[in-house]
XYZ file of C-alpha atoms in Angstrom:
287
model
C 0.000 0.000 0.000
C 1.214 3.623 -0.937
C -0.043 6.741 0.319
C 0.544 8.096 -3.123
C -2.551 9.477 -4.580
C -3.697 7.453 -7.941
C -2.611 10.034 -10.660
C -3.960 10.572 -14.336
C -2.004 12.274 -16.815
C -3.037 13.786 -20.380
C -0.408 15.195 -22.302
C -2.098 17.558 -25.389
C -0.519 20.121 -27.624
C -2.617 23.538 -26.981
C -4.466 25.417 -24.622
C -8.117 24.168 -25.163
C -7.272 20.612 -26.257
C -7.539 19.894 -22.953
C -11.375 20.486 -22.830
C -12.289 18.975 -25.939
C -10.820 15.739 -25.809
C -10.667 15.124 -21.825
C -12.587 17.636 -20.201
C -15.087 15.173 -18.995
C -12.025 12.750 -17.496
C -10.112 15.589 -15.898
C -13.110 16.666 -14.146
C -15.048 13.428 -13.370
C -11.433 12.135 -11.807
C -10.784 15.260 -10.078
C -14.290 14.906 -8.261
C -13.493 11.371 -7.448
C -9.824 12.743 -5.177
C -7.322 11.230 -8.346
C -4.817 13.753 -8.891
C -5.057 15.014 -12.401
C -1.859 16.612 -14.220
C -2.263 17.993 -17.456
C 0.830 18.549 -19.687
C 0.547 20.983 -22.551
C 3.249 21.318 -25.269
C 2.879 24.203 -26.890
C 1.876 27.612 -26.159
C -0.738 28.165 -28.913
C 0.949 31.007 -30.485
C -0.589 30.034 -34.063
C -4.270 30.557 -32.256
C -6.844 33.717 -32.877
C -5.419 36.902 -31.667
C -8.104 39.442 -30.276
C -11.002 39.937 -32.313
C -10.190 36.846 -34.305
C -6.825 38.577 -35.846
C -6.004 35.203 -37.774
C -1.698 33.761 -38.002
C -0.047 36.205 -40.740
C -2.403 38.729 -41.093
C -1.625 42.593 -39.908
C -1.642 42.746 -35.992
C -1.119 39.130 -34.991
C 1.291 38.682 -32.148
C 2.533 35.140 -31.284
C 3.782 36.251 -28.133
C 0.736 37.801 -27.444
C -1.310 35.334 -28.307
C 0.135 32.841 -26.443
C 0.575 35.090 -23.168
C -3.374 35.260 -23.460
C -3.994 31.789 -24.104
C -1.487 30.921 -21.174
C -4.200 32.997 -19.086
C -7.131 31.313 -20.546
C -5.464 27.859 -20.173
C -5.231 28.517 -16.464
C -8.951 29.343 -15.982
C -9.820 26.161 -17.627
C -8.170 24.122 -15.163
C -9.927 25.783 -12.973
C -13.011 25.104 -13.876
C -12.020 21.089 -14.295
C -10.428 21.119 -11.094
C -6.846 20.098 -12.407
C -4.009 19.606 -9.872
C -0.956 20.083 -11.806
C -0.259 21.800 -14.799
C 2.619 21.406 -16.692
C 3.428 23.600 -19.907
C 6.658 22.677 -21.987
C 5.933 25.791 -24.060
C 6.902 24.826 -27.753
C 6.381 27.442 -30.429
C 3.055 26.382 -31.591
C 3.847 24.670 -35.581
C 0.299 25.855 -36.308
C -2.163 23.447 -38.802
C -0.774 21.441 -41.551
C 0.978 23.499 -44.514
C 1.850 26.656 -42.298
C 5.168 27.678 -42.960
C 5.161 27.894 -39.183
C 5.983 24.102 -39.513
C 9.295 24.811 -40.716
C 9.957 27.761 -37.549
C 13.320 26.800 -35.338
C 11.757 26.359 -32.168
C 8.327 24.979 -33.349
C 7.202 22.036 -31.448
C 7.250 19.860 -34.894
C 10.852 20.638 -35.329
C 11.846 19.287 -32.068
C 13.739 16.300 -31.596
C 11.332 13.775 -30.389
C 13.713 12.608 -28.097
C 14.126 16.256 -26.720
C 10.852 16.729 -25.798
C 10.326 13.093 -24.585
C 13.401 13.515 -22.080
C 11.856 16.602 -20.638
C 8.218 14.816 -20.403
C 9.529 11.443 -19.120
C 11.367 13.606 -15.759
C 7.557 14.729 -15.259
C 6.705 11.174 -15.459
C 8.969 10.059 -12.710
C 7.659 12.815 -10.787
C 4.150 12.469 -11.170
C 4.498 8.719 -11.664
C 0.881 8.376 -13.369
C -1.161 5.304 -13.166
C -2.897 6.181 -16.431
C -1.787 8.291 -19.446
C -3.701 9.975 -22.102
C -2.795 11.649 -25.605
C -3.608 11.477 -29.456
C -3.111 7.959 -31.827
C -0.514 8.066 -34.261
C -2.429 10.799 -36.596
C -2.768 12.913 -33.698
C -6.901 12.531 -34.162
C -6.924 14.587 -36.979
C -3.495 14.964 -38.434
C -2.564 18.392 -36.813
C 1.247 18.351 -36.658
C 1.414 18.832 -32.934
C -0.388 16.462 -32.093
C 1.510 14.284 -34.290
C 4.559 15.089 -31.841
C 2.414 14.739 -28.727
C 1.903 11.337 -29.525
C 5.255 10.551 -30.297
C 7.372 12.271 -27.487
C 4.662 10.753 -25.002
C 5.120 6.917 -26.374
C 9.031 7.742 -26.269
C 8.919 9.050 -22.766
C 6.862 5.687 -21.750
C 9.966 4.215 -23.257
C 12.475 5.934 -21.232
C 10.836 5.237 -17.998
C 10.190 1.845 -15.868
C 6.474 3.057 -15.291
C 4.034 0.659 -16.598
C 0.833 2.743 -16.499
C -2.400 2.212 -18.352
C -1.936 4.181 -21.872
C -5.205 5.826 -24.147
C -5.539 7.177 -27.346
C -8.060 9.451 -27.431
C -10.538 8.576 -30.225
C -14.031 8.673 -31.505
C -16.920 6.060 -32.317
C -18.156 6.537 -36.067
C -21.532 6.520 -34.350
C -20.413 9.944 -32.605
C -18.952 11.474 -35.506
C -22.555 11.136 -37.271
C -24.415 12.527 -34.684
C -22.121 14.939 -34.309
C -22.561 15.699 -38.374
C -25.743 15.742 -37.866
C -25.720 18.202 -34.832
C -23.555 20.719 -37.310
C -26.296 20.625 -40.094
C -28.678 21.391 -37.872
C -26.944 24.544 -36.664
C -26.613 25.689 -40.073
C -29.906 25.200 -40.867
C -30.981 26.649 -38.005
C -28.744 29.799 -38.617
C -31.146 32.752 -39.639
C -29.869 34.007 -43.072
C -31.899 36.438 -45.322
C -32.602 34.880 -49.028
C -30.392 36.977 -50.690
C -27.582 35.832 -48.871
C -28.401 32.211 -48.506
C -25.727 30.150 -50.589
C -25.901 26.842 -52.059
C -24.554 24.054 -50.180
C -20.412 23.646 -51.280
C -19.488 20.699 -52.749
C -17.825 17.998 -50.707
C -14.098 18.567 -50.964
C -12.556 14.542 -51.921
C -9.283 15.436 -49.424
C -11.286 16.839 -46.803
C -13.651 13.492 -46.945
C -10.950 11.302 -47.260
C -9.253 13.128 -43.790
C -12.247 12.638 -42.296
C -11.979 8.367 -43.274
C -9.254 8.832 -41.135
C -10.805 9.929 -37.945
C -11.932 7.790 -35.043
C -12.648 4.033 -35.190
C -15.943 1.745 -35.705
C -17.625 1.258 -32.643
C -16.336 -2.366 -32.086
C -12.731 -1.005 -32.034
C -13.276 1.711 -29.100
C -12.330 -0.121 -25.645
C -13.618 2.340 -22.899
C -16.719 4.343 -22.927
C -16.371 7.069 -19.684
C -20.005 8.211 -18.978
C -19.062 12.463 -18.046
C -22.939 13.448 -18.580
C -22.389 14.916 -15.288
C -19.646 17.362 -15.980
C -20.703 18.241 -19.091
C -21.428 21.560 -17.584
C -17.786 21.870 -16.609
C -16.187 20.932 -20.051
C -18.426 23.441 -21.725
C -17.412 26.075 -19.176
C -13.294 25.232 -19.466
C -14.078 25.456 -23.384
C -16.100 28.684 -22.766
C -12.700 29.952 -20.774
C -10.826 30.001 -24.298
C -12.641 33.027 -25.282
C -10.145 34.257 -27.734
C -10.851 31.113 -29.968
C -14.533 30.613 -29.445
C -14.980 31.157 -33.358
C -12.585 27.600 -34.043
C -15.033 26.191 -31.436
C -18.339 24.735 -32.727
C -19.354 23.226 -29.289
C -19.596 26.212 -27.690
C -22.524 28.050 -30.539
C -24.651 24.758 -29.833
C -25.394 25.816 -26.158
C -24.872 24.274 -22.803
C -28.272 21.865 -22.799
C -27.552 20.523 -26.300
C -23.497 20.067 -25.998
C -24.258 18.353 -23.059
C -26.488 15.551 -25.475
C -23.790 15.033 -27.385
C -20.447 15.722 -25.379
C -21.943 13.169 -21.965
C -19.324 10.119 -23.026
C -15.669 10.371 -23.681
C -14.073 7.007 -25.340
C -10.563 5.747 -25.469
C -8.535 3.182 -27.141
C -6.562 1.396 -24.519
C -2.974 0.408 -25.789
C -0.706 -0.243 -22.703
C -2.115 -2.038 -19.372
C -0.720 -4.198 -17.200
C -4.061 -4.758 -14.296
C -6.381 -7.356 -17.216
C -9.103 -5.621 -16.662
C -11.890 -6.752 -19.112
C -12.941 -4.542 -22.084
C -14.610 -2.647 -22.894
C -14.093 -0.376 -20.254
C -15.815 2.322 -18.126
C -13.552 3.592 -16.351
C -9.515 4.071 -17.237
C -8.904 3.105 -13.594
C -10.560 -0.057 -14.088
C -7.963 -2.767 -12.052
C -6.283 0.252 -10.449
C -8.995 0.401 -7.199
């Protein structure tokens, strides 16, 4: 027996990932006395500056930016009652493309083992029994979530911890519903006729990216019912004001974000307790 607290770690890229993907954990777990510690890579420098000043154009400040999401970031784990935050601070490498991919400094052009050296010494500190980041596409290809995955399997590697290990992910059966959810906001939108367009065309990359994201239903492993801190991942998402216009969640509303945002579901890919799947609970065989 140990008085050490059980501990669960998510390692994400920027300031708001943590609300998307594991909002629902990190607060659910919190409740329940398990030390949460979030680690977040980069400092989201490639985010909206104030009034939605977009990367490159006149009047965007990295260092700004970031300074304001490191704010924002803060407030959110507030709200989801994390213990420990950890920020590595990367230059953010912004989305796939940017020529901020190619910046000296930028989290993508760090040496995986660089940034997996630095996590693993938060490992042995923290010593998590259960570990969350992206798959191997990072969900959705972004770059830095790419390396999020990567320096977090390496630093696994470097230590003699044997926690449980997650991919974040999401059921097919979620991704139409939440299709459907963003169809219905559009429709929904009030637009006068003369400015109502014609539905675009389906881009073939974009649909064949989206092939790529989450897994059919049989493939998920743990299902986490968070229905009731829904309220509390909408709020931490709320707290990153400055990019509320790259979050869709947050023009659906509190009631009907809570419909769709009540489970979060994993892939498990490291465990040594056998607990049966599918899971509900990533502490399942840890208490």
């Amino acid at each position: 027996m140990t008085d050490r607290p059980l501990t669960l770690m998510a390692v994400h890229a920027h300031p708001d990932d943590e609300a998307t993907g594991t909002g629902g954990v990190l607060a659910r777990y919190a409740a329940e006395g398990i030390r949460t510690v979030l680690v977040t890579c980069t400092d989201g420098g490639c985010g909206d500056g104030p009034g939605g000043v977009k990367p490159g154009d006149p009047g965007h400040d990295p260092a700004a930016v970031a300074s304001m999401r490191r704010r924002e970031l803060e407030a959110s784990c507030e709200v989801l009652d994390v213990s420990d935050l950890e920020t590595l601070d990367y230059a953010d490498s912004g989305m796939i493309g940017w020529p901020s991919n190619e910046a000296p400094g930028s989290f993508w052009q760090t040496p995986v083992e660089k940034g997996a050296a630095r996590l693993a010494e938060l490992m042995r500190h923290y010593r998590p029994d259960v570990v969350v980041t992206y798959d191997e596409n990072g969900f959705y290809g972004h770059p830095d979530h790419i390396q999020a995955h990567r320096i977090t399997m390496a630093a696994l590697e470097m230590t003699e911890l044997t926690p449980k290990v997650y991919w974040t992910t999401m059921p097919h059966s979620m991704l139409r519903r939440f299709g459907e959810a963003m169809r219905e906001f559009h429709e929904d939108m009030p637009q006068s006729e003369p400015e109502r367009q014609p539905e675009p065309e389906p881009d073939p990359a974009e649909a064949a990216a989206m092939t790529e994201i989450g897994l059919p239903d049989d493939e998920v492993t743990t299902w986490v019912d968070t229905t009731a801190f829904s309220g509390q991942k909408f709020d931490a998402l709320a707290a990153h004001a400055s990019q509320g216009d790259n979050i869709f969640f947050l023009k659906m509303g509190k009631e009907r974000f809570g419909d769709l945002m009540g489970t979060e579901t994993f892939v498990r890919v490291q465990d040594a307790t056998g607990a049966a799947l599918p899971e509900k609970d990533l502490f399942a065989g840890l208490r």
